[in-house]
Amino acid sequence: MTNAPTNAASAEVTAIDSGARRPLLLLLGAALVWLVVSGVLALITSIQMHSPGFQADCPVLTHGRAAALRETAFIYGWAANAGLAIALWVLARLGGAPLRALNWAVIGTIFWNLGVAVGLVGIATGDMTSFAFFQLPRYVQPLLVVAYGAIAVSGVLAWSGRRTDQTYASQWYAVAALFLFPWLSSAAQVVLLWAPVRGTLQALASGWFTQGVWACWLAPLALAGAYYVVPKVSGRVLPSYDFAPLSFWTLIFVGAWTGGRHLVGGPVPAWIATMAVVSCSLLLFHYLIVGLNLRVACGAEGTGIKFIRYGLAAYVLGGVLDGITSFRGIALRTQFTLISDAQEQMAIYGGVSMMFFGAIYYMVPRLTGRPWASALFTVGHRVLVTSGVTVLLISLFVGGWIQSGELLDSKIPLADILGHLRIWFLLGSAANLVILGANILFLVNFCQSACVCSPIQASTENLFRQPTALEAPVS
Amino acid sequence: MSTPPNSDPRVDQAAVTDESLLAVHEKILGSQPDEKARYKLLPLNLLFIFSGLIFFAGTYMNRYAGRFDPHIYDENLKSTKGEAVAAAPVDPVVVGKKLFNNAACNTCHQATGLGQPGAIPPLVASEWATGPAERVIRIVLHGLQGPITVNGAAYNSAMPPFGRVAGSGFNWSDDKVAAVLTYVRQEWGNQASAITTEKVAEIRAKEGDHKPWTAEELLKIP
């Protein structure tokens, strides 16, 4: 760091960013490739909903396998890589020092993605497990935990070696996510894959893991990025920030307890579902505080902040819907319908992925020292993916609403119900096509921005304005 | 502070530095030294919402958790504790034995029911204990004092009132009085009739808060 720049741009782009450039761009590139792969699979599975014959003779792409492949590529391919890149970067920026142990991160990234690739082949050839968010065959699961640990080392070192004692919400969420995934995954592996518990307990463990992946891993990763970008771009202090720690601990403590909401009416003791209902209600406080904290995103401008605004709305709304649909009387209608799918998509696509997009749009120019290659592709991706996800959610919610009413009426044959849903399935396919196109634009734009490997240009002085100091609120 | 315009969609400009972002937000949390004592109280309305959610959660848990019983699958199952006790037939001898030996009767009459020669009359084969129900119920309800002859031996001591009457230190319900009397009348070889709760209630209603009986008074009652 002998040549640490002292010019006007020094405060915004420093050795912290240039040093982390290649490892983090590797993570992001892998993430985007998996995102497109998952998009292709999403399109195939959604076409199969209205045209069941599509690819039905291809054993690799029968609906069950294709759906598992889509989900796995999305969670372990896209979300994991992107979330880790964001978490590491945020920890480095707020820690005030360049990332260390980046060799570990690179090796971890390579093995993680190899593991995911092998796992996807395994799923396609029939080795998948039967648990949601956990379909990867058991022979790659330990590898993934180790690879994750190797990547996370950098983040943990950035946290423990931070330059000041001051900490910020982004760091809490990022560090929590770094530590919680290995715990969730290894615990779930033991009780579901290596020494499987029997009977009902499997459903319980699976529910715990599914909700844990969401509440203790993906949501914290997304919030780490959002909590960082929103005040940085808006230049405003987060309102009600005094409650941010309470909100954080509510999510970490209560989050995985919501797992039992998938088991309402199932063969589990009454208290498990009741505990999940109660946890969903308590989580409303977390969503409320996140909404209050990050509402300053509404007044700000920028590509990243627009994504985060959408993500935030979906995140909070999704949380409220989770709370409402967890109650038994309502779960009776929504369980096992497209509404459950809609909620899942709202959480992992509308909420988490949109916040990831926002953080990535903010982060990549700082890593590469160049703006995004194409303004057209940037705006195009944003418009297409937000409208695509919106249409997808509408099709699933409306279709699910119709489906739930008709499924409860024993006089309507199942085939008729599927017939009534056909239009919404078609709409869903169209939405998935738009989303896929948007994400291909994103991948191309990313490759053009990132793959020209030249040092940070002198023009960064003009590229990034000198940020000013944040003014404390007048109390 | 006004937000600087972000006109280029390809680059998001940062408005503030990382250092000030950390410092200002850390200050809000109040974990930094604040010599000027400007700590703010947490906003009450949010605390109320949080407390309200916790209150709801606790109430809901209590109502629908099925007592955390792994065998209860129906969350609407009402607590069956009270009903179960009322529905199960109770053996008055068992209850009576418990009452008798629970630092009440056994202190004087002994667990053997033999009393203490010269001081406390025996219950075993006693013409009083196995005698008319009208008399024994009154003794236990209101107590007994003054001279009394039992099995040919004379005693002179006092027994406190056990029933739910004025001056009673025990306040036993009619159920308990009936149970302990039934026990005494059917234990140690005694073979007198059981005492019913109704009979105890009837006598208590009739005599009210009578002072402790004497043997003389009791002998007048058939």
XYZ file of C-alpha atoms in Angstrom:
697
model
C 0.000 0.000 0.000
C 2.975 2.285 -0.507
C 1.257 3.726 -3.487
C -2.014 4.389 -1.741
C -3.520 7.190 -3.728
C -4.018 10.463 -1.970
C -6.037 12.164 -4.644
C -9.681 13.077 -4.490
C -10.882 9.599 -5.342
C -8.930 7.994 -2.511
C -11.818 8.028 -0.092
C -14.119 6.181 -2.454
C -11.914 3.675 -4.272
C -8.813 2.419 -2.511
C -6.480 -0.524 -2.313
C -9.268 -2.290 -0.441
C -11.202 -2.518 -3.683
C -8.385 -3.086 -6.162
C -6.852 -5.831 -4.011
C -10.098 -7.708 -3.780
C -10.934 -7.265 -7.427
C -10.129 -10.639 -8.924
C -11.402 -12.926 -6.161
C -14.645 -11.031 -5.824
C -15.195 -10.776 -9.566
C -14.617 -14.524 -9.747
C -17.341 -15.071 -7.167
C -19.685 -12.700 -8.972
C -18.984 -14.204 -12.377
C -19.727 -17.680 -11.079
C -22.887 -16.351 -9.473
C -24.140 -14.848 -12.718
C -23.436 -17.996 -14.739
C -25.461 -20.023 -12.259
C -28.187 -17.402 -12.318
C -28.571 -17.859 -16.072
C -28.408 -21.664 -15.759
C -31.096 -21.517 -13.106
C -33.134 -19.215 -15.337
C -33.064 -21.737 -18.191
C -34.189 -24.466 -15.805
C -36.908 -22.200 -14.394
C -38.206 -21.686 -17.897
C -38.236 -25.452 -18.542
C -40.072 -26.241 -15.308
C -42.605 -23.514 -15.850
C -43.307 -24.674 -19.423
C -43.856 -28.174 -18.059
C -46.627 -26.797 -15.852
C -48.860 -26.014 -18.833
C -47.344 -28.407 -21.403
C -46.529 -31.528 -19.391
C -45.096 -33.306 -22.424
C -42.239 -30.836 -22.720
C -38.936 -32.686 -22.256
C -40.855 -35.410 -20.454
C -38.903 -38.110 -22.316
C -35.575 -36.716 -21.219
C -34.839 -38.317 -17.866
C -32.500 -35.517 -16.838
C -35.183 -32.871 -17.280
C -38.284 -34.539 -15.903
C -40.158 -32.035 -13.801
C -38.972 -33.249 -10.416
C -35.317 -33.163 -11.360
C -35.527 -29.931 -13.321
C -37.233 -28.209 -10.387
C -34.556 -29.456 -7.985
C -31.820 -28.381 -10.396
C -33.345 -24.921 -10.734
C -33.634 -24.468 -6.979
C -30.128 -25.764 -6.284
C -28.492 -23.685 -9.013
C -30.313 -20.656 -7.688
C -29.498 -21.072 -3.991
C -26.066 -22.672 -4.072
C -24.961 -21.254 -7.405
C -26.301 -17.753 -7.660
C -27.235 -16.667 -4.137
C -24.273 -18.213 -2.330
C -21.595 -16.824 -4.645
C -23.166 -13.389 -4.958
C -23.933 -13.125 -1.255
C -20.410 -14.120 -0.279
C -18.886 -11.568 -2.640
C -21.074 -8.842 -1.165
C -20.406 -9.909 2.412
C -16.629 -10.009 1.934
C -16.581 -6.643 0.220
C -18.759 -4.948 2.814
C -16.660 -6.390 5.633
C -13.476 -5.146 3.954
C -14.848 -1.668 3.297
C -16.246 -1.188 6.775
C -13.274 -2.922 8.379
C -11.053 -0.360 6.718
C -8.391 -2.806 5.577
C -7.777 -4.883 2.459
C -9.035 -8.453 2.556
C -6.541 -11.049 3.744
C -6.345 -14.758 2.923
C -7.742 -14.143 -0.531
C -5.916 -17.200 -1.873
C -8.146 -19.239 0.380
C -11.154 -17.442 -0.969
C -10.168 -18.180 -4.554
C -9.540 -21.853 -3.844
C -12.771 -22.020 -1.882
C -14.657 -20.416 -4.747
C -13.262 -22.919 -7.237
C -14.123 -25.893 -5.067
C -17.526 -24.533 -4.099
C -18.499 -24.139 -7.730
C -17.006 -27.477 -8.688
C -19.041 -28.991 -5.860
C -22.207 -27.318 -7.069
C -21.539 -28.491 -10.625
C -20.899 -32.083 -9.537
C -23.958 -31.885 -7.313
C -26.128 -30.724 -10.196
C -24.923 -33.615 -12.324
C -25.721 -35.872 -9.390
C -29.242 -34.483 -9.111
C -29.759 -34.845 -12.844
C -28.710 -38.489 -12.729
C -30.932 -39.359 -9.818
C -28.862 -38.858 -6.674
C -30.869 -35.983 -5.230
C -32.144 -35.986 -1.677
C -35.774 -35.313 -0.926
C -35.379 -32.175 1.182
C -36.233 -28.660 0.026
C -33.216 -26.367 -0.472
C -31.070 -29.396 0.336
C -31.302 -31.583 -2.753
C -27.578 -31.796 -3.387
C -26.379 -35.400 -3.118
C -24.624 -36.157 0.097
C -21.267 -36.831 -1.494
C -20.763 -33.149 -2.327
C -22.266 -31.653 0.822
C -19.176 -31.912 3.079
C -17.038 -30.433 0.303
C -19.366 -27.455 0.128
C -19.077 -26.744 3.834
C -15.285 -26.854 3.680
C -15.173 -24.664 0.569
C -17.571 -22.212 2.183
C -15.309 -22.065 5.195
C -12.306 -21.304 2.994
C -14.131 -18.388 1.390
C -15.450 -17.152 4.710
C -11.962 -16.983 6.250
C -11.350 -13.693 4.462
C -14.522 -12.197 5.800
C -13.898 -13.358 9.345
C -10.361 -11.947 9.234
C -11.711 -8.658 7.913
C -14.131 -8.586 10.811
C -11.667 -9.529 13.532
C -8.982 -7.247 12.115
C -11.186 -4.215 11.595
C -9.520 -0.889 12.140
C -12.046 0.609 14.553
C -14.175 -0.760 17.344
C -17.192 0.791 15.738
C -19.457 -1.683 14.018
C -22.386 -1.299 11.700
C -25.468 -3.366 10.884
C -24.010 -4.587 7.572
C -21.116 -6.168 9.412
C -23.376 -7.962 11.904
C -25.480 -9.470 9.172
C -22.482 -10.432 7.032
C -20.584 -12.094 9.879
C -23.708 -13.897 11.075
C -24.250 -15.303 7.591
C -20.628 -16.408 7.327
C -20.900 -18.406 10.527
C -24.470 -19.661 10.291
C -24.407 -21.458 6.952
C -21.722 -23.982 7.974
C -23.688 -24.652 11.151
C -27.001 -25.073 9.358
C -25.564 -27.248 6.649
C -23.414 -29.480 8.824
C -26.184 -29.996 11.390
C -28.692 -30.792 8.642
C -26.232 -33.156 6.956
C -25.784 -35.143 10.137
C -29.472 -35.502 10.955
C -30.744 -35.898 7.392
C -28.002 -37.530 5.342
C -25.350 -39.278 7.408
C -27.234 -40.514 10.455
C -30.836 -39.820 9.427
C -33.327 -39.329 12.213
C -36.508 -41.303 11.800
C -40.035 -40.464 10.744
C -41.526 -37.123 11.645
C -38.226 -35.798 12.910
C -36.934 -35.678 9.341
C -39.735 -33.341 8.330
C -38.913 -31.181 11.330
C -35.198 -31.048 10.583
C -35.895 -30.306 6.958
C -38.274 -27.472 7.852
C -35.714 -26.062 10.241
C -33.025 -26.149 7.578
C -35.192 -24.611 4.844
C -36.225 -21.694 6.997
C -32.708 -21.425 8.389
C -31.228 -21.068 4.906
C -33.631 -18.249 4.319
C -33.601 -16.463 7.666
C -30.069 -17.114 8.895
C -28.141 -17.118 5.653
C -29.712 -15.545 2.567
C -31.649 -12.763 4.255
C -28.637 -11.617 6.348
C -26.424 -11.625 3.235
C -28.946 -9.476 1.386
C -29.369 -7.129 4.326
C -25.607 -6.764 4.663
C -25.529 -5.269 1.182
C -28.688 -3.209 1.571
C -27.681 -1.711 4.910
C -24.405 -0.647 3.341
C -25.590 0.763 0.035
C -28.654 2.651 1.251
C -26.937 5.203 3.525
C -23.913 5.396 1.229
C -25.981 6.439 -1.762
C -28.725 8.374 -0.026
C -26.271 10.211 2.215
C -28.725 10.038 5.076
C -28.576 8.571 8.548
C -30.859 5.561 8.918
C -33.969 6.486 10.914
C -34.829 4.359 13.970
C -31.352 2.873 13.787
C -31.402 2.442 17.587
C -33.589 -0.608 17.009
C -31.343 -2.221 14.420
C -29.587 -4.505 16.948
C -32.916 -5.717 18.323
C -34.102 -6.360 14.795
C -30.910 -8.275 14.005
C -31.165 -10.503 17.055
C -34.859 -11.107 16.431
C -34.015 -12.479 13.002
C -31.112 -14.606 14.211
C -32.890 -16.056 17.231
C -36.403 -16.440 15.913
C -35.744 -16.990 12.194
C -35.135 -20.712 12.112
C -37.971 -21.370 14.581
C -40.394 -20.505 11.801
C -39.546 -23.833 10.152
C -42.606 -25.541 11.594
C -44.973 -23.385 9.580
C -44.616 -25.845 6.706
C -45.877 -28.555 9.033
C -49.207 -26.981 10.015
C -51.733 -29.809 9.966
C -48.929 -32.335 9.618
C -48.088 -35.260 11.871
C -46.196 -33.204 14.428
C -47.117 -32.240 17.980
C -49.304 -29.142 18.120
C -46.702 -27.025 19.851
C -44.278 -27.174 16.924
C -46.652 -25.507 14.503
C -47.769 -23.113 17.226
C -44.159 -22.170 17.911
C -43.703 -21.450 14.207
C -46.825 -19.265 14.083
C -45.591 -17.315 17.067
C -42.110 -16.955 15.562
C -43.554 -15.632 12.310
C -45.440 -13.044 14.334
C -42.351 -12.034 16.297
C -40.389 -11.672 13.067
C -42.820 -8.927 12.062
C -40.801 -6.703 14.365
C -37.674 -7.438 12.358
C -39.422 -6.594 9.106
C -40.871 -3.430 10.610
C -37.461 -2.191 11.733
C -35.761 -3.089 8.452
C -38.487 -1.175 6.642
C -38.129 1.835 8.951
C -34.323 1.824 8.803
C -34.001 1.543 5.073
C -36.932 3.734 4.088
C -34.450 6.487 3.188
C -33.862 4.420 0.043
C -37.071 5.986 -1.243
C -35.612 9.420 -1.792
C -32.337 8.311 -3.371
C -31.303 7.883 -6.993
C -29.175 5.245 -8.696
C -29.378 1.842 -10.311
C -28.416 -0.054 -7.180
C -30.814 1.792 -4.943
C -33.702 1.145 -7.309
C -33.100 -2.590 -7.056
C -32.780 -2.357 -3.308
C -36.029 -0.423 -3.075
C -37.826 -3.223 -4.910
C -36.054 -5.856 -2.833
C -36.928 -4.101 0.362
C -40.609 -3.826 -0.529
C -40.706 -7.521 -1.447
C -38.788 -8.466 1.692
C -41.071 -6.612 4.077
C -44.265 -7.559 2.243
C -43.110 -11.176 2.075
C -42.484 -11.145 5.812
C -45.956 -9.832 6.521
C -47.462 -12.470 4.216
C -45.454 -15.171 5.986
C -46.873 -13.944 9.262
C -50.438 -13.996 7.980
C -50.317 -17.311 6.129
C -48.685 -19.115 9.021
C -51.958 -19.045 10.977
C -53.688 -22.382 10.753
C -56.979 -21.132 9.372
C -55.200 -19.388 6.515
C -52.553 -22.077 6.018
C -55.455 -24.424 5.352
C -56.098 -22.452 2.162
C -52.557 -21.514 1.122
C -50.579 -24.660 1.913
C -49.732 -26.885 -1.053
C -50.889 -24.264 -3.538
C -49.057 -21.883 -5.849
C -49.300 -19.300 -3.074
C -46.507 -21.132 -1.246
C -44.438 -20.981 -4.440
C -45.277 -17.303 -4.768
C -44.074 -16.620 -1.239
C -40.862 -18.506 -1.854
C -40.194 -16.607 -5.084
C -41.069 -13.361 -3.361
C -38.505 -14.113 -0.700
C -35.589 -15.441 -2.723
C -36.145 -13.551 -5.975
C -38.126 -10.451 -5.102
C -36.402 -9.894 -1.787
C -32.923 -11.382 -1.587
C -31.930 -11.408 -5.261
C -33.070 -7.854 -5.894
C -31.022 -6.628 -2.949
C -28.078 -8.634 -4.305
C -28.521 -6.996 -7.715
C -28.523 -3.595 -6.073
C -25.359 -4.260 -4.101
C -23.630 -5.730 -7.182
C -24.479 -2.698 -9.291
C -22.981 -0.494 -6.627
C -19.944 -2.658 -6.033
C -18.646 -3.703 -9.456
C -17.568 -0.241 -10.718
C -15.556 0.142 -7.517
C -13.874 -3.213 -8.037
C -13.063 -2.696 -11.690
C -12.427 1.017 -11.567
C -14.693 1.400 -14.563
C -18.374 2.101 -14.921
C -20.668 -0.662 -16.108
C -19.997 -1.272 -19.784
C -23.442 -0.499 -21.103
C -26.037 1.905 -19.826
C -28.616 0.270 -22.060
C -28.015 -3.191 -20.622
C -27.994 -1.818 -17.092
C -31.344 -0.114 -17.469
C -32.636 -2.981 -19.608
C -31.768 -5.558 -16.987
C -33.412 -3.522 -14.260
C -36.632 -2.886 -16.154
C -36.944 -6.424 -17.483
C -36.067 -8.290 -14.326
C -38.259 -6.190 -12.052
C -41.229 -6.420 -14.385
C -40.570 -10.123 -14.995
C -40.470 -10.922 -11.295
C -43.550 -8.789 -10.672
C -45.520 -10.624 -13.361
C -44.244 -13.978 -12.086
C -45.395 -13.163 -8.564
C -48.782 -11.949 -9.784
C -49.293 -15.106 -11.850
C -48.400 -17.320 -8.907
C -50.488 -15.403 -6.379
C -53.597 -15.139 -8.534
C -53.247 -18.710 -9.798
C -52.695 -19.869 -6.234
C -55.755 -18.015 -5.009
C -57.963 -19.693 -7.628
C -56.341 -23.042 -6.939
C -56.803 -22.810 -3.184
C -60.496 -22.100 -3.483
C -61.089 -24.942 -5.920
C -58.948 -27.521 -4.137
C -61.141 -27.153 -1.060
C -64.235 -27.896 -3.131
C -64.428 -31.659 -3.465
C -66.860 -31.421 -6.406
C -64.262 -29.939 -8.786
C -62.056 -32.572 -10.474
C -58.324 -31.980 -10.276
C -57.978 -31.845 -14.061
C -60.464 -28.961 -14.205
C -58.491 -27.026 -11.628
C -55.333 -27.415 -13.686
C -57.287 -26.292 -16.746
C -58.383 -23.132 -14.948
C -54.785 -22.427 -13.993
C -53.438 -22.790 -17.512
C -53.548 -19.080 -18.316
C -51.588 -18.272 -15.157
C -49.016 -20.951 -15.926
C -48.599 -19.429 -19.406
C -48.132 -16.027 -17.840
C -45.551 -17.520 -15.490
C -43.618 -18.968 -18.432
C -43.639 -15.600 -20.155
C -42.350 -13.983 -16.977
C -39.587 -16.573 -16.657
C -38.597 -15.939 -20.265
C -38.336 -12.209 -19.601
C -36.316 -12.813 -16.420
C -33.957 -15.133 -18.283
C -33.443 -12.557 -21.023
C -32.807 -9.857 -18.443
C -30.235 -11.945 -16.627
C -28.444 -12.769 -19.875
C -28.156 -9.013 -20.433
C -26.754 -8.749 -16.923
C -24.192 -11.492 -17.559
C -23.061 -9.930 -20.840
C -22.821 -6.515 -19.232
C -20.833 -7.979 -16.363
C -18.412 -9.778 -18.668
C -17.812 -6.632 -20.678
C -17.256 -4.626 -17.515
C -15.080 -7.097 -15.695
C -13.140 -9.124 -18.195
C -10.931 -6.356 -19.557
C -8.179 -6.842 -17.049
C -6.455 -3.520 -16.882
C -5.394 -1.642 -13.785
C -7.636 0.985 -12.316
C -7.673 3.829 -14.728
C -6.513 7.276 -13.868
C -9.988 8.445 -14.684
C -11.383 7.102 -11.423
C -10.893 10.600 -10.102
C -13.546 11.748 -12.481
C -15.578 8.589 -12.225
C -16.284 8.735 -8.517
C -17.151 11.928 -6.768
C -15.493 12.613 -3.450
C -17.929 11.530 -0.730
C -18.469 13.825 2.199
C -18.869 13.047 5.880
C -22.243 11.859 7.066
C -23.857 14.430 9.314
C -25.155 13.215 12.639
C -28.869 13.782 13.175
C -29.782 16.781 15.281
C -31.137 15.391 18.515
C -27.709 17.098 3.274
C -28.974 16.968 -0.239
C -28.451 13.840 -2.258
C -26.129 14.491 -5.186
C -27.792 13.634 -8.471
C -26.953 10.173 -9.782
C -27.495 10.701 -13.447
C -25.374 7.908 -14.934
C -27.057 4.503 -14.515
C -23.647 2.872 -14.939
C -22.140 4.272 -11.736
C -23.810 4.862 -8.397
C -22.118 7.730 -6.632
C -21.457 7.480 -2.919
C -22.602 10.430 -0.882
C -20.790 9.698 2.351
C -17.560 8.099 3.520
C -17.326 4.739 5.241
C -15.691 6.266 8.328
C -18.489 8.721 8.948
C -21.097 6.040 8.207
C -19.623 3.904 10.979
C -19.112 6.745 13.421
C -22.546 8.318 13.119
C -24.460 5.074 13.394
C -22.335 3.851 16.274
C -23.179 7.071 18.079
C -26.901 6.404 17.655
C -26.548 3.035 19.342
C -25.038 4.800 22.326
C -22.198 2.348 22.771
C -19.615 5.080 22.302
C -18.603 7.272 25.228
C -20.928 10.231 25.304
C -19.581 12.674 27.839
C -22.262 15.226 27.208
C -24.970 12.798 28.302
C -27.021 13.075 25.172
C -28.244 9.499 25.170
C -31.663 9.189 23.701
C -34.370 6.968 25.092
C -35.633 4.289 22.749
C -38.820 5.463 21.067
C -41.739 4.268 23.126
C -44.095 3.415 20.295
C -41.691 0.827 18.846
C -41.065 -0.638 22.274
C -44.820 -0.951 22.716
C -45.118 -2.760 19.405
C -42.333 -5.150 20.366
C -43.850 -5.791 23.785
C -47.249 -6.246 22.178
C -45.885 -8.881 19.822
C -44.215 -10.702 22.700
C -47.439 -10.552 24.721
C -49.405 -11.926 21.788
C -46.807 -14.640 21.269
C -46.950 -15.709 24.910
C -50.736 -15.758 25.003
C -50.987 -17.655 21.738
C -48.398 -20.186 22.854
C -50.255 -20.770 26.087
C -53.537 -21.284 24.297
C -52.506 -23.421 21.304
C -49.339 -25.252 22.297
C -51.116 -28.282 23.756
C -49.044 -27.985 26.947
C -45.943 -28.859 24.846
C -47.080 -32.455 25.086
C -45.476 -34.548 22.326
C -48.658 -36.635 22.179
C -51.066 -33.736 21.608
C -51.610 -33.064 17.924
C -54.758 -30.972 18.198
C -53.899 -27.388 19.027
C -57.505 -26.709 20.070
C -57.430 -29.256 22.858
C -58.497 -27.479 26.020
C -56.601 -28.140 29.211
C -57.970 -31.318 30.751
C -56.304 -30.986 34.132
C -59.361 -29.912 36.183
C -61.817 -32.245 34.484
C -59.598 -35.263 34.912
C -59.387 -34.795 38.665
C -63.120 -34.258 39.021
C -64.026 -37.186 36.802
C -61.764 -39.810 38.327
C -63.423 -41.661 41.224
C -61.617 -40.844 44.454
C -61.185 -43.448 47.167
C -62.045 -41.637 50.417
C -59.899 -44.047 52.406
C -56.818 -43.062 50.408
C -57.538 -39.364 50.786
C -58.424 -39.835 54.425
C -55.188 -41.668 55.138
C -53.220 -38.864 53.588
C -55.064 -36.259 55.630
C -54.823 -38.291 58.840
C -51.064 -38.717 58.551
C -50.275 -35.246 57.298
C -49.317 -33.730 60.647
C -52.989 -33.416 61.593
C -54.710 -36.338 63.406
C -51.581 -38.448 63.791
C -49.884 -35.829 65.971
C -52.134 -36.764 68.896
C -53.911 -40.017 67.983
C -50.730 -41.489 66.428
C -50.529 -43.184 63.073
C -51.529 -46.409 64.844
C -54.769 -44.784 66.026
C -53.968 -45.869 69.600
C -53.698 -42.361 71.072
C -51.612 -41.772 74.196
C -52.727 -43.609 77.349
C -54.004 -41.120 79.936
C -53.883 -38.152 77.568
C -55.327 -38.785 74.106
C -58.161 -41.282 73.541
C -57.601 -44.162 71.088
C -59.555 -44.481 67.828
C -59.031 -48.224 67.452
C -62.198 -50.041 68.506
C -63.416 -46.837 70.152
C -67.163 -46.718 70.772
C -67.048 -43.048 69.772
C -65.109 -43.437 66.527
C -67.265 -46.334 65.360
C -70.407 -44.909 66.968
C -73.196 -42.776 65.504
C -72.220 -40.649 62.490
C -74.045 -37.653 64.012
C -71.518 -37.529 66.847
C -68.187 -38.135 65.093
C -68.974 -35.602 62.397
C -69.629 -32.956 65.042
C -66.369 -33.811 66.849
C -64.223 -33.389 63.729
C -66.149 -30.345 62.474
C -66.177 -28.312 65.670
C -63.697 -30.029 67.995
C -64.155 -31.521 71.447
C -63.131 -30.501 74.949
C -63.675 -31.615 78.541
C -63.810 -35.061 80.138
C -64.697 -38.078 78.027
C -64.722 -41.807 78.622
C -63.424 -44.057 75.849
C -63.211 -47.841 76.136
C -63.707 -47.468 79.887
C -60.802 -45.081 80.407
C -61.231 -41.403 81.292
C -59.525 -38.648 79.305
C -59.545 -34.901 79.616
C -57.997 -32.949 76.772
C -59.030 -30.796 73.803
C -59.350 -31.485 70.091
C -59.350 -28.486 67.725
C -62.068 -27.910 65.120
C -61.140 -29.212 61.646
C -64.172 -28.239 59.561
C -64.809 -25.080 57.613
C -66.170 -23.288 60.662
C -65.245 -20.189 62.654
C -62.095 -20.626 64.728
C -60.838 -23.581 62.717
C -57.174 -23.612 61.912
C -57.653 -26.300 59.267
C -60.705 -25.241 57.263
C -61.137 -28.711 55.775
C -63.854 -28.988 53.174
C -66.766 -31.339 53.844
C -65.108 -33.747 51.385
C -62.002 -33.921 53.513
C -63.902 -34.295 56.787
C -65.919 -37.143 55.277
C -62.786 -38.780 53.874
C -60.808 -38.679 57.116
C -63.777 -39.991 59.116
C -64.326 -42.827 56.663
C -60.675 -43.717 56.981
C -60.785 -43.748 60.789
C -63.983 -45.822 60.831
C -62.608 -48.449 58.433
C -58.948 -48.686 59.458
C -57.223 -50.731 62.201
C -60.016 -53.312 62.169
C -62.778 -50.701 62.685
C -65.806 -51.640 60.626
C -68.263 -48.763 60.827
C -70.214 -47.201 57.988
C -68.598 -44.666 55.634
C -69.365 -40.976 56.140
C -70.716 -39.093 53.133
C -69.928 -35.527 52.141
C -73.655 -34.783 52.093
C -74.066 -35.828 55.694
C -71.156 -33.592 56.766
C -72.579 -30.679 54.791
C -75.991 -31.227 56.362
C -74.658 -31.174 59.929
C -72.416 -28.192 59.249
C -75.399 -26.291 57.866
C -77.471 -27.260 60.903
C -74.929 -26.424 63.615
C -73.122 -23.513 61.955
C -70.165 -22.194 63.932
C -70.800 -24.236 67.080
C -68.168 -24.026 69.805
C -66.241 -27.243 70.602
C -68.521 -29.962 71.856
C -68.403 -31.719 75.226
C -69.013 -35.434 75.667
C -72.055 -34.606 77.722
C -73.666 -32.598 74.881
C -72.838 -35.266 72.331
C -74.372 -38.063 74.352
C -77.725 -36.273 74.106
C -77.627 -36.610 70.320
C -78.869 -39.986 69.097
